[in-house]
Short mmCIF file of C-alpha atoms and ligand atoms in Angstrom, two decimals:
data_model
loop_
_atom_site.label_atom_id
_atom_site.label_comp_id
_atom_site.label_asym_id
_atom_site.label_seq_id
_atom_site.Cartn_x
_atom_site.Cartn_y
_atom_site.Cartn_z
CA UNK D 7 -24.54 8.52 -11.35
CA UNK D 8 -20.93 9.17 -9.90
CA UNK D 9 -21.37 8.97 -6.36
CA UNK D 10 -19.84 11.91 -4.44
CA UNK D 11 -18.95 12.94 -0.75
CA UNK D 12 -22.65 15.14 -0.78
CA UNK D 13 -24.37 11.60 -0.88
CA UNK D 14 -22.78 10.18 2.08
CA UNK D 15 -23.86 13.47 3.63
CA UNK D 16 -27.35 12.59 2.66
CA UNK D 17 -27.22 9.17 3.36
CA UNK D 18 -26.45 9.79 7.25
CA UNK D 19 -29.51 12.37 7.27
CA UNK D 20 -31.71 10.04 5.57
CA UNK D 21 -30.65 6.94 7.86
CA UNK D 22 -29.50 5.14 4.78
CA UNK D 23 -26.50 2.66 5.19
CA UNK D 24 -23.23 3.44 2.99
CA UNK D 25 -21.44 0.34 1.85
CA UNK D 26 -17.19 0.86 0.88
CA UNK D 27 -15.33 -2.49 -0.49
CA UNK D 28 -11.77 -2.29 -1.05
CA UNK D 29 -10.44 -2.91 -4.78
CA UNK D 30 -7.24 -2.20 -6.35
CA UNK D 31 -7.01 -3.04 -10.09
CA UNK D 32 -9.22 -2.63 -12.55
CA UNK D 33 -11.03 -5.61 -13.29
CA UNK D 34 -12.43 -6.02 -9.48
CA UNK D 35 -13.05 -2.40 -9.62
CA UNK D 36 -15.19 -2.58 -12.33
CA UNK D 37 -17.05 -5.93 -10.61
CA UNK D 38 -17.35 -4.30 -7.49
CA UNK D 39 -19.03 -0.97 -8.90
CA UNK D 40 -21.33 -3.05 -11.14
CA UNK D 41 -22.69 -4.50 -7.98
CA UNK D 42 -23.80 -1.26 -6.75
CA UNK D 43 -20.93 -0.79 -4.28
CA UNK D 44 -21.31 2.58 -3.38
CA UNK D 45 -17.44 3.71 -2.59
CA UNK D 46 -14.20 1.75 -3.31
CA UNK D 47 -11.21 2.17 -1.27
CA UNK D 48 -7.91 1.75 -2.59
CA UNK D 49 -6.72 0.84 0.16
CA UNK D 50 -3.11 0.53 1.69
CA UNK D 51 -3.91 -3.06 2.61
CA UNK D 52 -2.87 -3.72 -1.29
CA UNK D 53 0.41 -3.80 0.75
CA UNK D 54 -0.35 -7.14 2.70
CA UNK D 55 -3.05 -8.65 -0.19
CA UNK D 56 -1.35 -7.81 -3.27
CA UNK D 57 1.98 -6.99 -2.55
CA UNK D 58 2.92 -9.58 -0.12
CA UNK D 59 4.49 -7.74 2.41
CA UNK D 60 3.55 -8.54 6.14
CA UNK D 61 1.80 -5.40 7.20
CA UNK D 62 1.09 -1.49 5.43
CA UNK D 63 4.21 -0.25 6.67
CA UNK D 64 6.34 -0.43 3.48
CA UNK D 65 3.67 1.21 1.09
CA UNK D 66 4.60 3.88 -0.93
CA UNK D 67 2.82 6.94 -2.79
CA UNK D 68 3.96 5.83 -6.12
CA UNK D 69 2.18 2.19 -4.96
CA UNK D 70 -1.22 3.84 -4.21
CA UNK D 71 -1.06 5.80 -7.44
CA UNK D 72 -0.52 3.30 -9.49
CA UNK D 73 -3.08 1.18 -8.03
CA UNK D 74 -5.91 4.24 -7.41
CA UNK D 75 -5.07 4.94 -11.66
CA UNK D 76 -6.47 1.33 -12.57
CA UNK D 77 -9.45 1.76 -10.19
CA UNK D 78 -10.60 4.90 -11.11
CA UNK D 79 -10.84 3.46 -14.79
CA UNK D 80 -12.97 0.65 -13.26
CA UNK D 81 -14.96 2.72 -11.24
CA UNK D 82 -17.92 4.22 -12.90
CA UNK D 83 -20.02 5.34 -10.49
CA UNK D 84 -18.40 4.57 -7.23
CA UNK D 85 -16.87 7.05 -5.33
CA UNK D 86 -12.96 5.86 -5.01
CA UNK D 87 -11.05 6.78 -2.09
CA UNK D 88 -7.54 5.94 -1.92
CA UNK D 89 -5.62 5.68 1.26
CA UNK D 90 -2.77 8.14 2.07
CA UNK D 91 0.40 5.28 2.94
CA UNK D 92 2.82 5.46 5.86
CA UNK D 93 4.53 8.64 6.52
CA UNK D 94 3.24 10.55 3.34
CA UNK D 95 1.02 12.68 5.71
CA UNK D 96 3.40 12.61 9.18
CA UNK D 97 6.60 15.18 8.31
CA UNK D 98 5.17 18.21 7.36
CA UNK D 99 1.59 20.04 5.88
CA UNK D 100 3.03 20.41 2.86
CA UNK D 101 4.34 17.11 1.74
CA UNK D 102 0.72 15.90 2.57
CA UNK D 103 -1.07 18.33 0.62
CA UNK D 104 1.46 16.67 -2.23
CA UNK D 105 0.84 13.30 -1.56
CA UNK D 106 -2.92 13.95 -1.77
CA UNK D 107 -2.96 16.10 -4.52
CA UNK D 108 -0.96 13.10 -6.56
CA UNK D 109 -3.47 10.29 -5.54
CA UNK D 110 -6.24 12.58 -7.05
CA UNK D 111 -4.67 14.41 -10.00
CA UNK D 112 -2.23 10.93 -11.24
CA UNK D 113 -4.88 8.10 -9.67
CA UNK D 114 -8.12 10.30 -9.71
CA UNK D 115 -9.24 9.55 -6.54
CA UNK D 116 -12.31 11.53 -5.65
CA UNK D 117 -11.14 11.34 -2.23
CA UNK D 118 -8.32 10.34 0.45
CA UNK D 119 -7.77 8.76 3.38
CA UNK D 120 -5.82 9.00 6.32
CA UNK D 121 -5.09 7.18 9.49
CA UNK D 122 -5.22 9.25 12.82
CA UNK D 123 -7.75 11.73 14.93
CA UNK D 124 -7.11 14.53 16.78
CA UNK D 125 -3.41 14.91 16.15
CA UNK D 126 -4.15 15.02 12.59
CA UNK D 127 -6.45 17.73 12.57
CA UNK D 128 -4.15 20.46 11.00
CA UNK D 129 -3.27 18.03 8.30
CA UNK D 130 -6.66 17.31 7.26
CA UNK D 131 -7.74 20.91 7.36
CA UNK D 132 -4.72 21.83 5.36
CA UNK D 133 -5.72 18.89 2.78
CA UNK D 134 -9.29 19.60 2.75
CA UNK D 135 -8.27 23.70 2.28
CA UNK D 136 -6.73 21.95 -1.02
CA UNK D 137 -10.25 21.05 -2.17
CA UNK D 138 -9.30 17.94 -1.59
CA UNK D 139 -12.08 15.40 0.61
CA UNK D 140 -10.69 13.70 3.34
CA UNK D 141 -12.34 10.49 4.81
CA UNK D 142 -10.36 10.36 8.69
CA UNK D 143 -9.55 6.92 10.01
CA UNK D 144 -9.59 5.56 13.80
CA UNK D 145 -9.71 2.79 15.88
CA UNK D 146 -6.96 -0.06 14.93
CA UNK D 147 -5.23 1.98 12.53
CA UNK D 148 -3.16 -0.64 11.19
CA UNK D 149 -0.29 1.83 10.32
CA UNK D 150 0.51 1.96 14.02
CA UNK D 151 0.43 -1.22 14.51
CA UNK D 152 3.99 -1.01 16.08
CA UNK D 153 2.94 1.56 18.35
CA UNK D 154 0.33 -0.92 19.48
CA UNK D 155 1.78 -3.50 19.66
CA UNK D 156 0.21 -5.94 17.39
CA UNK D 157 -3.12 -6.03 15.86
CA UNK D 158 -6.17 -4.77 18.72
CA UNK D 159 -8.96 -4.13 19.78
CA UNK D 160 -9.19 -0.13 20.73
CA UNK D 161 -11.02 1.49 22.70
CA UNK D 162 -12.28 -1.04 25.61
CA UNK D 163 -11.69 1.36 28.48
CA UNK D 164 -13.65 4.59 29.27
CA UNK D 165 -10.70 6.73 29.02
CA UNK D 166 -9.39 5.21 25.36
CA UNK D 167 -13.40 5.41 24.23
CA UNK D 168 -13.97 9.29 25.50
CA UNK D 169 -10.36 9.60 23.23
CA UNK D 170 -11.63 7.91 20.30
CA UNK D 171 -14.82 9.62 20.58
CA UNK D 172 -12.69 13.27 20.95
CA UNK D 173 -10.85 12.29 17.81
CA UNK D 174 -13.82 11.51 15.51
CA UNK D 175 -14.90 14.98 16.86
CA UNK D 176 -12.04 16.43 16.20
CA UNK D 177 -11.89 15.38 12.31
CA UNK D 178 -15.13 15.87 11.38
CA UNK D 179 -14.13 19.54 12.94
CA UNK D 180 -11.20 19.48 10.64
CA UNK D 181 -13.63 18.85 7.75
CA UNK D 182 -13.55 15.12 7.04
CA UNK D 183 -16.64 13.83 5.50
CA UNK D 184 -16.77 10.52 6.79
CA UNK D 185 -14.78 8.58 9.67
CA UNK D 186 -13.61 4.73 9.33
CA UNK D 187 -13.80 3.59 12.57
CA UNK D 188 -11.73 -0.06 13.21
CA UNK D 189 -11.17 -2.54 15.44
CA UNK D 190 -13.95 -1.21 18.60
CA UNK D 191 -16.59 -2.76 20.68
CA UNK D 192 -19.71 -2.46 18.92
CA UNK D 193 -20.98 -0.04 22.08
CA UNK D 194 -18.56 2.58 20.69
CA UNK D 195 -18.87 2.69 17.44
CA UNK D 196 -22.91 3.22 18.01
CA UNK D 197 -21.40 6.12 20.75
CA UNK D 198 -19.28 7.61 17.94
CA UNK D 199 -22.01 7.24 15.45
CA UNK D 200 -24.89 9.11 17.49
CA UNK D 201 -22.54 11.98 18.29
CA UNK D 202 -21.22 13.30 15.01
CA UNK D 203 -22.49 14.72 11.81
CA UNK D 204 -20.23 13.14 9.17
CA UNK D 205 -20.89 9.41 8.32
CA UNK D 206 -18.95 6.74 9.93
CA UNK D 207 -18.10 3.61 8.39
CA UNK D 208 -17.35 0.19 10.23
CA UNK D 209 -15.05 -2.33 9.98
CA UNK D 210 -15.16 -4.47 12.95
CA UNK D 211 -17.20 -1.71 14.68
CA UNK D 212 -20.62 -3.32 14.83
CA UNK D 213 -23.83 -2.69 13.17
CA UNK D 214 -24.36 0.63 14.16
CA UNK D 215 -22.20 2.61 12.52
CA UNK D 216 -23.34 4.32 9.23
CA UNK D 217 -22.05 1.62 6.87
CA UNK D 218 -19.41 -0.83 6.45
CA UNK D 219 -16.22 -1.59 4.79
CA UNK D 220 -14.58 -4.99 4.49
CA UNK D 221 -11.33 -5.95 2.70
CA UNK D 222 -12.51 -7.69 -0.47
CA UNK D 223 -10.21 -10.50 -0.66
CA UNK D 224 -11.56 -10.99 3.14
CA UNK D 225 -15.27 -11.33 1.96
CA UNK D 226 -14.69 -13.23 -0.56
CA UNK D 227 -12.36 -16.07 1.08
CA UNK D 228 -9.43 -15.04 -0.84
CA UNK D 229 -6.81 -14.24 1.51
CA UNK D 230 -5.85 -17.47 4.31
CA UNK D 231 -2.80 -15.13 6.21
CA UNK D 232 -5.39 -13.41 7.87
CA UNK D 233 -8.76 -13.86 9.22
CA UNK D 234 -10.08 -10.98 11.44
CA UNK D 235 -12.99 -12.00 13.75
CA UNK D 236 -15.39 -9.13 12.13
CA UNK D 237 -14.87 -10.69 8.70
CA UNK D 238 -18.05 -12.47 7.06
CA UNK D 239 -16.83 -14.58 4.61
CA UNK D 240 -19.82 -13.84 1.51
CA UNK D 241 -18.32 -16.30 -0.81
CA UNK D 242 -15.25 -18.85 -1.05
CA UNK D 243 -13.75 -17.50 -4.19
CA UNK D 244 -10.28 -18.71 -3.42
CA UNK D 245 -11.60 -22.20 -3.16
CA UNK D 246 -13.17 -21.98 -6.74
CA UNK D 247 -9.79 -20.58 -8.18
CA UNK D 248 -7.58 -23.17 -6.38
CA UNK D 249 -10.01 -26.00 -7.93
CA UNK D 250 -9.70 -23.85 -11.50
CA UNK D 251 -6.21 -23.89 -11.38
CA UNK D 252 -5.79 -27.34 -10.53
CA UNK D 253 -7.96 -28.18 -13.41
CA UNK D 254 -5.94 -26.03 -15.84
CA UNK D 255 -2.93 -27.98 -14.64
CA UNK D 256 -4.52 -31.21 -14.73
CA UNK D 257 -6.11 -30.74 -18.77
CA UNK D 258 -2.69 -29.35 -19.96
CA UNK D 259 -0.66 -32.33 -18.74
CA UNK D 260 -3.08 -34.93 -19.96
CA UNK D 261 -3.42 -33.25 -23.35
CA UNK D 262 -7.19 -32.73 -22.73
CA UNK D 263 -6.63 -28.72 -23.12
CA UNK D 264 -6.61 -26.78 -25.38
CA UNK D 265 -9.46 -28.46 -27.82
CA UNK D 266 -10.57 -28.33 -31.23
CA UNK D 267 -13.02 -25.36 -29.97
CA UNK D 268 -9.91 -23.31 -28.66
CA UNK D 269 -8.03 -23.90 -31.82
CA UNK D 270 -7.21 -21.77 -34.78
CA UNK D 271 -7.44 -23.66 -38.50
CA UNK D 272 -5.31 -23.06 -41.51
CA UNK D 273 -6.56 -24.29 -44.91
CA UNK D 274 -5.16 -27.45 -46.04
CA UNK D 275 -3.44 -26.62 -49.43
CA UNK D 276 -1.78 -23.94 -47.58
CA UNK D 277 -0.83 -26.34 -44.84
CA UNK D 278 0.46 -28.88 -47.63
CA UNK D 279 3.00 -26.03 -48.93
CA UNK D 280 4.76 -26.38 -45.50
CA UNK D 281 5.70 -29.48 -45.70
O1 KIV M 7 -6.32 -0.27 3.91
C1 KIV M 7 -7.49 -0.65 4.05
O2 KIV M 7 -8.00 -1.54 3.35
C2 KIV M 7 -8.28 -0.02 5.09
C3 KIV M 7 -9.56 -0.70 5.49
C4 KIV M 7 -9.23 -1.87 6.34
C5 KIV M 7 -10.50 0.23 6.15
O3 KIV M 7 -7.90 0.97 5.63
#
């Protein structure tokens, strides 16, 4: 069953948690939808875990299109939402409603996302006007992380909580059907949760919220540059492929690989002719 933005509708009404993993190729696409994985964001991280580049900043349109391409081929059922990069949504209302409309009619996204609240609220009207569903994003949105000044925690004071709770207001106004919140006190992403319609889904936001996102190379103890408190490590994948590799390296230098199982065979009278 493809999984639309109607079931995370009914999922909030029902009380029934929504779980989002990043992916952004096609092979972990497809593992990550076989497992049931409800919605896969292509998310702009790709910039930091796959690209190699020390923050989201430099991401480009063409990047997420590429990438959102080989996920929706993976993606059977999941609902894939890819994230709208670094100033493709910020100049004007109708570059966005571009940018959008590439990342679902080149990558066939059944969704975007965007980073921002309240200030964004024309843009994701305007998108959402396009028939286009727009999942908002707020908290540590880790596009401004120069305007923060690093990577933190938001709202820990009454004032920046009533904001962040004004801005999840505000978008699911605008017509987003779901909210990511980042990087709050657990306290406030419950607040948020209780006092809007649309689902909201946490990432470093506590328990409370409607379900939960992680970066998959997080979860899975891929990625050593960073290791956010709110991670759970489920697995320690990069472990297993560093000992793989250094297997690979060790059978090929001793001789031991490849085998006679990995080998191909000629016939011996048409071996003999060779030589
Ligand atoms: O880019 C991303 O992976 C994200 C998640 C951290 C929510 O936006």
């Amino acid at each position: 069953m493809k999984i639309t933005t109607d079931y995370f509708r009914k999922a909030k009404e029902k009380g029934e948690k929504l779980t989002m993993l990043t992916a952004y190729d096609y092979t972990t696409a497809s593992l990550v939808d076989g497992a049931g994985v409800e919605s896969i964001l292509v998310g702009d991280s790709l910039g930091m875990t796959m690209l190699g580049y020390d923050s989201t900043l430099p991401v480009t349109v063409d990047d997420m299109v590429h990438h959102t391409r080989a996920v929706s081929r993976g993606a059977k059922n999941a609902l894939v939402i890819a994230d709208m990069p670094f100033m493709s949504y910020h100049v004007s209302i109708t570059d966005s409603c571009i940018n959008a409309g590439r990342l679902i009619k080149e990558g066939g996204a059944g969704a975007v996302k965007l980073e921002g609240g309240a200030e964004f609220a024309e843009t994701i009207k305007a998108i959402v006007r396009c028939q286009i569903p727009v999942c908002a994003h707020i908290g540590l949105t880790p596009q401004s992380i120069n305007a923060f000044g690093g990577f933190k925690v938001q709202g820990k004071t009454a004032e920046a909580a009533r904001q962040l709770l004004e801005d999840a207001k505000a978008v699911e106004r605008a017509g987003a059907f779901a909210v990511v919140i980042e990087g709050v006190p657990a306290a406030i992403g419950k607040l948020i949760t209780e006092n809007i319609n649309i689902p909201t889904i946490g990432i470093g936001a506590g328990a409370d919220c409607d379900g939960q996102v992680l970066v998959y190379q997080d979860m899975l103890g891929m990625f050593p540059d960073l290791k956010p408190k709110f991670v759970k490590q489920f697995a320690a994948v990069g472990d297993v492929m560093t000992d793989a590799f250094k297997a690979y390296v060790k059978e090929v230098k001793d001789g031991s690989f490849p085998s006679e199982e990995h080998t191909f065979k000629i016939k011996d009278d048409e071996l003999k002719k060779l030589y």
